[in-house]
């Protein structure tokens, strides 16, 4: 029998664990997983990092930036493919929003493989605009 999933605010998440869960999910395709310095910067400058662990092993992460007053951007939501379809992603989103504050609106840009997931968990779709990064 699997141990329960433990969710926690983990502002000091290691680069190694972050890279591990990105690689075990589909998110590594769109993240600089081979650039440890950049991953470190991503973690250090995030406002909210929530993890999901089973027996101490990372199986999910959400990473967000927020002003804690009006908006929260969920930049990364990754769940190990072996642990998907168990409600972990939805719970990570809920915990992230709770940490950012109920007065904030939480937004994200869906990965192509996850576009159909978010409406299923009750998130409405909004138009999105942006300027792409240089690399």
Tab-separated table of N, CA, C and O in Angstrom, residues 39-49 63-66:
chain	number	residue	atom	x	y	z
A	39	UNK	N	17.761	26.984	-12.863
A	39	UNK	CA	16.758	26.377	-11.981
A	39	UNK	C	16.867	26.966	-10.579
A	39	UNK	O	15.855	27.259	-9.936
A	40	UNK	N	18.088	27.150	-10.091
A	40	UNK	CA	18.314	27.742	-8.777
A	40	UNK	C	17.714	29.142	-8.719
A	40	UNK	O	17.042	29.516	-7.757
A	41	UNK	N	17.943	29.920	-9.755
A	41	UNK	CA	17.384	31.270	-9.839
A	41	UNK	C	15.856	31.236	-9.843
A	41	UNK	O	15.199	32.059	-9.196
A	42	UNK	N	15.291	30.286	-10.570
A	42	UNK	CA	13.835	30.136	-10.623
A	42	UNK	C	13.274	29.854	-9.231
A	42	UNK	O	12.245	30.426	-8.838
A	43	UNK	N	13.943	28.993	-8.491
A	43	UNK	CA	13.483	28.649	-7.143
A	43	UNK	C	13.667	29.813	-6.172
A	43	UNK	O	12.761	30.132	-5.397
A	44	UNK	N	14.819	30.452	-6.214
A	44	UNK	CA	15.106	31.535	-5.270
A	44	UNK	C	14.187	32.736	-5.457
A	44	UNK	O	13.942	33.473	-4.505
A	45	UNK	N	13.686	32.934	-6.664
A	45	UNK	CA	12.855	34.102	-6.934
A	45	UNK	C	11.364	33.799	-6.967
A	45	UNK	O	10.562	34.674	-7.264
A	46	UNK	N	11.003	32.584	-6.641
A	46	UNK	CA	9.583	32.229	-6.529
A	46	UNK	C	9.074	32.690	-5.172
A	46	UNK	O	9.820	32.744	-4.195
A	47	UNK	N	7.796	33.026	-5.118
A	47	UNK	CA	7.174	33.425	-3.853
A	47	UNK	C	6.543	32.236	-3.141
A	47	UNK	O	6.480	32.205	-1.917
A	48	UNK	N	6.052	31.270	-3.911
A	48	UNK	CA	5.369	30.112	-3.338
A	48	UNK	C	5.889	28.854	-4.021
A	48	UNK	O	5.883	28.763	-5.254
A	49	UNK	N	6.346	27.907	-3.222
A	49	UNK	CA	6.736	26.593	-3.726
A	49	UNK	C	6.040	25.564	-2.839
A	49	UNK	O	6.266	25.522	-1.629
A	63	UNK	N	5.142	26.013	-8.451
A	63	UNK	CA	6.020	27.166	-8.208
A	63	UNK	C	5.316	28.391	-8.745
A	63	UNK	O	4.884	28.407	-9.901
A	64	UNK	N	5.150	29.412	-7.892
A	64	UNK	CA	4.373	30.579	-8.290
A	64	UNK	C	5.026	31.881	-7.847
A	64	UNK	O	5.807	31.913	-6.899
A	65	UNK	N	4.667	32.941	-8.548
A	65	UNK	CA	5.023	34.303	-8.149
A	65	UNK	C	3.727	35.044	-7.858
A	65	UNK	O	2.720	34.873	-8.555
A	66	UNK	N	3.745	35.853	-6.795
A	66	UNK	CA	2.517	36.528	-6.374
A	66	UNK	C	2.834	37.814	-5.624
A	66	UNK	O	3.939	37.980	-5.098
